[in-house]
Amino acid sequence: MRFHIQQESDIPASTQLYNQICFAIAARHYPPGHRLPSTRQLAMQTGLHRNTISKVYRQLETDGVVEAMAGSGIYVRDQQKPREVRTPVHIRNRGVTDLDREVRKCVDGLLNAGCTLQQTRELLTREIDWRLRCGARVLVSTPREDIGASMLIAEELEPSLDVPVEVVPMEELESVLESASNGTVVTSRYFLQPIEELAKRHGVRAVAVDLNDFREELNLLKELRAGSCVGLVSISPGILRAAEVILHSMRGNELLLMTATPDVGSRLLALLRASSHVLCDRPSLPLVEQSLRQNRSQLMRMPQVHCAESYLSSDTIELLRKEIGLQTN
């Protein structure tokens, strides 16, 4: 993946790079355990000073997104990486790993670590029981200021999970877990570090879901002619902020960009009046279409509206189902 920096921008180069790397990790362009480009490689690609890139990497490490390994490089932190779920015993004709051998390796590892067979059975049973308890409910959590991101995640999870899905602001998560400490807390990789700390204190799991890479939307924006006005509408202010930085890094001042949340009618109408193209998320689409119908006489032209069909990546929901012990389809 290539990163683009607008050197003449009012947005600091370090902020541009930070947001692009965060998005690349959240959208799994760089999966957990992946080695990121060296400061030298990024300096050659972006034209930034290596000290600036090092500063960005240090901030990413502080935020729990990456980890530095001495003498090796910077790696995407393995933040609750979804574990491989073995195929059931009755499905053995598909070239899968020898399951009996995998079980023996696990048991042998615990025995070699000094456990007795009884202790080994207790440890494995405890882990399995804990995971099953964590599958009793799903709490989707992000900071209150960006609760729209939680709502987007929950909207896509609810139809696919056979357990209750609840949106909880991160500021209220502690009290919710104190009242009932079971379940799995789901968030995006942007917010996983503080969520993990809360989850650990209360004996529940924290899992990050992967975002859509928005390849179609990014390609559309790359192809727009210079001077076009683009409107971005989302129920998540955080998405709008990140998208603004990423788009500016891609196109600089070639495009005029406006953003709005759908609940602010006056700002949404101003955006629709000015924009030739409008990109929105699914919850925002009905309000965008309603505003277009109600104010058609005030518009010089109807903008082209493109709705991003999904916020999450195509396979992250199935991975989550496996993580919380639900039967896969």
Short mmCIF file of C-alpha atoms in Angstrom, two decimals:
data_model
loop_
_atom_site.label_atom_id
_atom_site.label_comp_id
_atom_site.label_asym_id
_atom_site.label_seq_id
_atom_site.Cartn_x
_atom_site.Cartn_y
_atom_site.Cartn_z
CA MET A 1 0.00 0.00 0.00
CA ARG A 2 1.29 3.45 -0.92
CA PHE A 3 0.92 6.49 1.29
CA HIS A 4 0.42 9.98 -0.09
CA ILE A 5 1.50 13.15 1.69
CA GLN A 6 0.52 16.69 0.67
CA GLN A 7 3.58 18.68 1.72
CA GLU A 8 1.90 22.08 1.31
CA SER A 9 -1.17 21.15 3.32
CA ASP A 10 -2.37 22.82 6.50
CA ILE A 11 -2.74 19.31 7.92
CA PRO A 12 0.62 18.27 9.44
CA ALA A 13 2.42 15.57 7.47
CA SER A 14 2.65 13.42 10.59
CA THR A 15 -1.15 13.56 11.00
CA GLN A 16 -1.66 12.60 7.37
CA LEU A 17 0.65 9.60 7.69
CA TYR A 18 -0.77 8.54 11.08
CA ASN A 19 -4.34 8.46 9.75
CA GLN A 20 -3.39 6.55 6.62
CA ILE A 21 -1.46 3.89 8.55
CA CYS A 22 -4.31 3.54 11.08
CA PHE A 23 -6.79 3.03 8.25
CA ALA A 24 -4.49 0.50 6.54
CA ILE A 25 -4.35 -1.51 9.77
CA ALA A 26 -8.06 -1.15 10.60
CA ALA A 27 -9.00 -2.29 7.08
CA ARG A 28 -6.51 -5.17 7.31
CA HIS A 29 -4.27 -4.02 4.48
CA TYR A 30 -1.68 -4.71 7.16
CA PRO A 31 -2.94 -7.69 9.22
CA PRO A 32 -1.80 -8.48 12.79
CA GLY A 33 1.84 -9.54 12.82
CA HIS A 34 2.63 -7.80 9.53
CA ARG A 35 5.93 -5.93 9.38
CA LEU A 36 5.42 -2.28 8.46
CA PRO A 37 7.73 -0.46 6.03
CA SER A 38 10.95 0.77 7.58
CA THR A 39 11.45 4.47 8.23
CA ARG A 40 13.88 4.49 5.30
CA GLN A 41 11.33 2.91 2.95
CA LEU A 42 8.60 5.34 4.00
CA ALA A 43 10.97 8.28 3.70
CA MET A 44 11.72 7.30 0.10
CA GLN A 45 8.02 6.81 -0.67
CA THR A 46 6.62 9.92 1.00
CA GLY A 47 9.51 12.38 1.00
CA LEU A 48 9.20 12.81 4.77
CA HIS A 49 12.16 13.02 7.12
CA ARG A 50 12.87 9.76 8.92
CA ASN A 51 12.49 11.55 12.27
CA THR A 52 8.91 12.46 11.34
CA ILE A 53 8.14 8.84 10.44
CA SER A 54 9.75 7.63 13.68
CA LYS A 55 7.52 10.06 15.59
CA VAL A 56 4.43 8.60 13.88
CA TYR A 57 5.54 5.04 14.68
CA ARG A 58 6.14 5.99 18.33
CA GLN A 59 2.63 7.44 18.54
CA LEU A 60 1.17 4.29 16.99
CA GLU A 61 3.08 2.22 19.55
CA THR A 62 1.84 4.41 22.39
CA ASP A 63 -1.71 3.95 21.12
CA GLY A 64 -1.26 0.17 21.13
CA VAL A 65 -1.61 -0.21 17.37
CA VAL A 66 1.91 -1.44 16.59
CA GLU A 67 4.83 -2.88 18.52
CA ALA A 68 8.55 -2.39 17.99
CA MET A 69 10.80 -5.45 18.00
CA ALA A 70 14.44 -4.63 18.60
CA GLY A 71 16.59 -5.35 15.57
CA SER A 72 13.61 -6.49 13.52
CA GLY A 73 11.25 -3.57 12.88
CA ILE A 74 7.74 -2.31 13.53
CA TYR A 75 4.89 -4.82 13.46
CA VAL A 76 1.11 -4.57 13.63
CA ARG A 77 0.29 -5.61 17.16
CA ASP A 78 -1.45 -8.96 17.34
CA GLN A 79 -4.54 -7.49 19.02
CA GLN A 80 -6.69 -10.48 19.84
CA LYS A 81 -6.00 -11.90 16.42
CA PRO A 82 -8.85 -14.26 15.56
CA ARG A 83 -7.64 -17.74 16.32
CA GLU A 84 -7.86 -20.43 13.71
CA VAL A 85 -10.86 -22.58 14.48
CA ARG A 86 -10.28 -26.21 13.62
CA THR A 87 -12.75 -28.08 11.48
CA PRO A 88 -14.89 -30.51 13.53
CA VAL A 89 -13.73 -34.11 13.77
CA HIS A 90 -16.49 -35.41 11.50
CA ILE A 91 -15.16 -33.28 8.62
CA ARG A 92 -11.85 -34.95 7.91
CA ASN A 93 -11.95 -35.39 4.16
CA ARG A 94 -11.09 -31.82 3.19
CA GLY A 95 -7.34 -31.91 3.59
CA VAL A 96 -7.42 -30.23 7.01
CA THR A 97 -4.69 -30.45 9.64
CA ASP A 98 -4.52 -33.71 11.63
CA LEU A 99 -6.76 -32.71 14.52
CA ASP A 100 -5.64 -35.51 16.81
CA ARG A 101 -2.05 -34.41 16.37
CA GLU A 102 -2.97 -30.81 17.17
CA VAL A 103 -4.68 -31.92 20.38
CA ARG A 104 -1.66 -34.01 21.38
CA LYS A 105 0.66 -31.06 20.72
CA CYS A 106 -1.45 -28.83 22.96
CA VAL A 107 -1.52 -31.40 25.76
CA ASP A 108 2.19 -32.17 25.39
CA GLY A 109 2.98 -28.46 25.59
CA LEU A 110 1.17 -28.12 28.90
CA LEU A 111 2.77 -31.28 30.28
CA ASN A 112 6.21 -30.03 29.26
CA ALA A 113 5.41 -26.79 31.08
CA GLY A 114 5.02 -28.79 34.28
CA CYS A 115 1.28 -29.42 34.40
CA THR A 116 -0.18 -32.76 35.42
CA LEU A 117 -2.82 -34.41 33.25
CA GLN A 118 -5.49 -33.34 35.74
CA GLN A 119 -4.28 -29.73 35.63
CA THR A 120 -4.15 -29.86 31.85
CA ARG A 121 -7.78 -31.01 31.69
CA GLU A 122 -8.82 -28.26 34.11
CA LEU A 123 -6.97 -25.56 32.15
CA LEU A 124 -8.48 -26.59 28.81
CA THR A 125 -11.98 -26.95 30.27
CA ARG A 126 -11.71 -23.57 31.99
CA GLU A 127 -10.64 -21.86 28.75
CA ILE A 128 -13.44 -23.45 26.72
CA ASP A 129 -16.07 -22.65 29.37
CA TRP A 130 -14.85 -19.05 29.58
CA ARG A 131 -15.12 -18.61 25.81
CA LEU A 132 -18.62 -20.03 25.82
CA ARG A 133 -19.64 -17.62 28.59
CA CYS A 134 -18.14 -14.75 26.60
CA GLY A 135 -20.43 -15.69 23.72
CA ALA A 136 -23.55 -14.94 25.77
CA ARG A 137 -23.78 -11.36 24.50
CA VAL A 138 -21.87 -8.81 22.44
CA LEU A 139 -21.19 -5.27 23.63
CA VAL A 140 -20.12 -2.87 20.89
CA SER A 141 -18.15 0.01 22.35
CA THR A 142 -16.40 3.16 21.16
CA PRO A 143 -15.97 6.57 22.80
CA ARG A 144 -19.22 8.50 23.27
CA GLU A 145 -18.08 11.22 20.86
CA ASP A 146 -17.98 8.60 18.11
CA ILE A 147 -20.83 6.35 19.17
CA GLY A 148 -21.91 6.39 15.53
CA ALA A 149 -19.07 3.95 14.80
CA SER A 150 -20.54 1.55 17.37
CA MET A 151 -23.96 1.91 15.77
CA LEU A 152 -22.52 1.06 12.36
CA ILE A 153 -20.79 -2.03 13.75
CA ALA A 154 -23.88 -3.17 15.68
CA GLU A 155 -26.17 -2.69 12.68
CA GLU A 156 -24.09 -5.13 10.65
CA LEU A 157 -23.51 -7.62 13.47
CA GLU A 158 -27.10 -8.00 14.71
CA PRO A 159 -28.52 -9.89 11.70
CA SER A 160 -25.65 -12.39 11.78
CA LEU A 161 -25.28 -13.11 15.50
CA ASP A 162 -27.72 -15.20 17.49
CA VAL A 163 -26.94 -13.37 20.72
CA PRO A 164 -27.94 -9.93 22.05
CA VAL A 165 -25.92 -7.04 20.60
CA GLU A 166 -25.80 -3.85 22.66
CA VAL A 167 -24.14 -0.48 21.98
CA VAL A 168 -22.32 0.88 25.05
CA PRO A 169 -20.24 4.09 25.12
CA MET A 170 -16.72 3.35 26.30
CA GLU A 171 -17.20 5.77 29.19
CA GLU A 172 -20.05 3.57 30.52
CA LEU A 173 -18.47 0.19 29.80
CA GLU A 174 -16.93 -0.20 33.25
CA SER A 175 -20.28 0.10 35.05
CA VAL A 176 -22.00 -2.22 32.55
CA LEU A 177 -19.34 -4.91 33.06
CA GLU A 178 -19.51 -4.49 36.84
CA SER A 179 -23.23 -5.32 36.78
CA ALA A 180 -22.78 -8.40 34.56
CA SER A 181 -19.27 -9.50 33.70
CA ASN A 182 -19.96 -11.83 30.81
CA GLY A 183 -19.84 -11.33 27.07
CA THR A 184 -17.49 -10.13 24.38
CA VAL A 185 -16.67 -6.47 23.83
CA VAL A 186 -16.31 -5.58 20.16
CA THR A 187 -14.68 -2.44 18.82
CA SER A 188 -12.53 -1.27 15.92
CA ARG A 189 -8.75 -1.39 16.03
CA TYR A 190 -8.72 2.37 16.60
CA PHE A 191 -10.03 1.88 20.14
CA LEU A 192 -8.90 -1.62 21.08
CA GLN A 193 -6.17 -0.77 23.59
CA PRO A 194 -8.37 0.95 26.22
CA ILE A 195 -11.15 -1.59 25.61
CA GLU A 196 -8.72 -4.46 26.20
CA GLU A 197 -7.67 -2.99 29.53
CA LEU A 198 -11.28 -2.73 30.71
CA ALA A 199 -12.14 -6.20 29.46
CA LYS A 200 -9.16 -7.78 31.20
CA ARG A 201 -10.16 -6.29 34.55
CA HIS A 202 -13.62 -7.84 34.28
CA GLY A 203 -12.71 -11.21 32.79
CA VAL A 204 -14.38 -10.72 29.41
CA ARG A 205 -13.00 -10.80 25.90
CA ALA A 206 -12.15 -7.86 23.70
CA VAL A 207 -12.17 -8.40 19.94
CA ALA A 208 -11.46 -5.94 17.14
CA VAL A 209 -13.46 -6.22 13.93
CA ASP A 210 -11.86 -5.28 10.63
CA LEU A 211 -13.24 -2.43 8.57
CA ASN A 212 -14.16 -2.44 4.91
CA ASP A 213 -11.22 -1.22 2.82
CA PHE A 214 -13.61 1.09 0.90
CA ARG A 215 -11.71 0.30 -2.28
CA GLU A 216 -14.65 1.19 -4.53
CA GLU A 217 -15.18 4.53 -2.81
CA LEU A 218 -11.48 5.43 -2.86
CA ASN A 219 -11.24 4.59 -6.56
CA LEU A 220 -14.26 6.78 -7.25
CA LEU A 221 -12.62 9.69 -5.44
CA LYS A 222 -9.35 9.18 -7.28
CA GLU A 223 -11.15 9.48 -10.63
CA LEU A 224 -13.10 12.69 -9.93
CA ARG A 225 -11.97 15.64 -11.97
CA ALA A 226 -10.12 18.43 -10.23
CA GLY A 227 -12.45 21.14 -8.91
CA SER A 228 -15.26 18.74 -8.03
CA CYS A 229 -17.08 19.20 -4.75
CA VAL A 230 -17.51 16.02 -2.74
CA GLY A 231 -19.85 15.56 0.22
CA LEU A 232 -19.28 12.91 2.89
CA VAL A 233 -22.17 12.01 5.19
CA SER A 234 -21.90 9.60 8.11
CA ILE A 235 -23.38 9.00 11.55
CA SER A 236 -19.77 8.65 12.76
CA PRO A 237 -17.86 11.92 13.26
CA GLY A 238 -14.68 9.87 13.65
CA ILE A 239 -15.10 8.38 10.19
CA LEU A 240 -15.63 11.84 8.74
CA ARG A 241 -12.46 13.19 10.38
CA ALA A 242 -10.34 10.27 9.22
CA ALA A 243 -11.82 10.34 5.71
CA GLU A 244 -11.14 14.07 5.43
CA VAL A 245 -7.45 13.59 6.24
CA ILE A 246 -7.07 10.57 3.96
CA LEU A 247 -8.84 12.24 1.03
CA HIS A 248 -6.76 15.38 1.48
CA SER A 249 -3.62 13.25 1.47
CA MET A 250 -4.76 11.64 -1.80
CA ARG A 251 -5.97 14.68 -3.72
CA GLY A 252 -4.72 17.73 -1.84
CA ASN A 253 -6.68 20.84 -2.80
CA GLU A 254 -7.90 19.36 -6.08
CA LEU A 255 -11.27 18.55 -4.52
CA LEU A 256 -13.53 20.68 -2.37
CA LEU A 257 -14.66 18.51 0.52
CA MET A 258 -17.70 18.97 2.76
CA THR A 259 -18.74 16.70 5.62
CA ALA A 260 -21.93 16.39 7.64
CA THR A 261 -23.74 14.10 10.03
CA PRO A 262 -27.29 13.43 8.83
CA ASP A 263 -28.93 14.77 11.97
CA VAL A 264 -27.83 18.37 11.29
CA GLY A 265 -30.34 19.33 8.61
CA SER A 266 -28.96 22.76 7.71
CA ARG A 267 -25.41 21.47 7.22
CA LEU A 268 -26.67 18.47 5.25
CA LEU A 269 -28.69 20.72 2.94
CA ALA A 270 -25.69 23.00 2.35
CA LEU A 271 -23.62 19.94 1.48
CA LEU A 272 -26.24 18.64 -0.97
CA ARG A 273 -26.50 22.03 -2.66
CA ALA A 274 -22.75 22.30 -3.23
CA SER A 275 -21.73 18.72 -4.01
CA SER A 276 -21.64 16.98 -7.35
CA HIS A 277 -21.00 13.64 -5.61
CA VAL A 278 -22.18 12.50 -2.18
CA LEU A 279 -20.83 9.45 -0.37
CA CYS A 280 -22.68 8.17 2.68
CA ASP A 281 -23.12 5.18 4.97
CA ARG A 282 -26.29 3.07 5.04
CA PRO A 283 -27.92 4.68 8.10
CA SER A 284 -27.45 8.12 6.51
CA LEU A 285 -28.88 7.20 3.11
CA PRO A 286 -32.61 7.55 3.96
CA LEU A 287 -32.02 11.02 5.42
CA VAL A 288 -29.92 12.06 2.41
CA GLU A 289 -32.64 10.88 0.02
CA GLN A 290 -35.38 12.53 2.09
CA SER A 291 -33.53 15.85 2.11
CA LEU A 292 -33.02 15.65 -1.66
CA ARG A 293 -36.74 15.06 -2.23
CA GLN A 294 -37.86 17.82 0.13
CA ASN A 295 -35.42 20.43 -1.22
CA ARG A 296 -35.24 19.51 -4.88
CA SER A 297 -36.45 22.94 -5.97
CA GLN A 298 -33.51 24.55 -4.15
CA LEU A 299 -30.88 22.44 -5.90
CA MET A 300 -29.26 23.57 -9.13
CA ARG A 301 -28.47 19.93 -9.89
CA MET A 302 -29.02 16.59 -8.24
CA PRO A 303 -25.77 15.17 -6.89
CA GLN A 304 -24.74 11.60 -7.60
CA VAL A 305 -25.23 9.65 -4.37
CA HIS A 306 -23.08 6.63 -3.59
CA CYS A 307 -23.83 4.56 -0.49
CA ALA A 308 -21.08 2.44 1.05
CA GLU A 309 -22.84 -0.89 1.46
CA SER A 310 -20.81 -2.09 4.42
CA TYR A 311 -18.70 -0.68 7.22
CA LEU A 312 -17.11 -4.01 8.14
CA SER A 313 -14.99 -6.25 5.95
CA SER A 314 -16.68 -9.20 4.28
CA ASP A 315 -15.14 -11.93 6.45
CA THR A 316 -14.82 -10.26 9.85
CA ILE A 317 -18.37 -11.21 10.97
CA GLU A 318 -17.76 -14.89 10.28
CA LEU A 319 -14.47 -14.70 12.17
CA LEU A 320 -16.30 -13.10 15.10
CA ARG A 321 -18.91 -15.88 15.08
CA LYS A 322 -16.10 -18.39 15.45
CA GLU A 323 -14.43 -16.32 18.15
CA ILE A 324 -17.53 -16.32 20.36
CA GLY A 325 -18.38 -19.97 19.74
CA LEU A 326 -21.40 -19.65 17.44
CA GLN A 327 -22.13 -22.36 14.91
CA THR A 328 -20.78 -21.33 11.50
CA ASN A 329 -22.92 -21.48 8.42
#
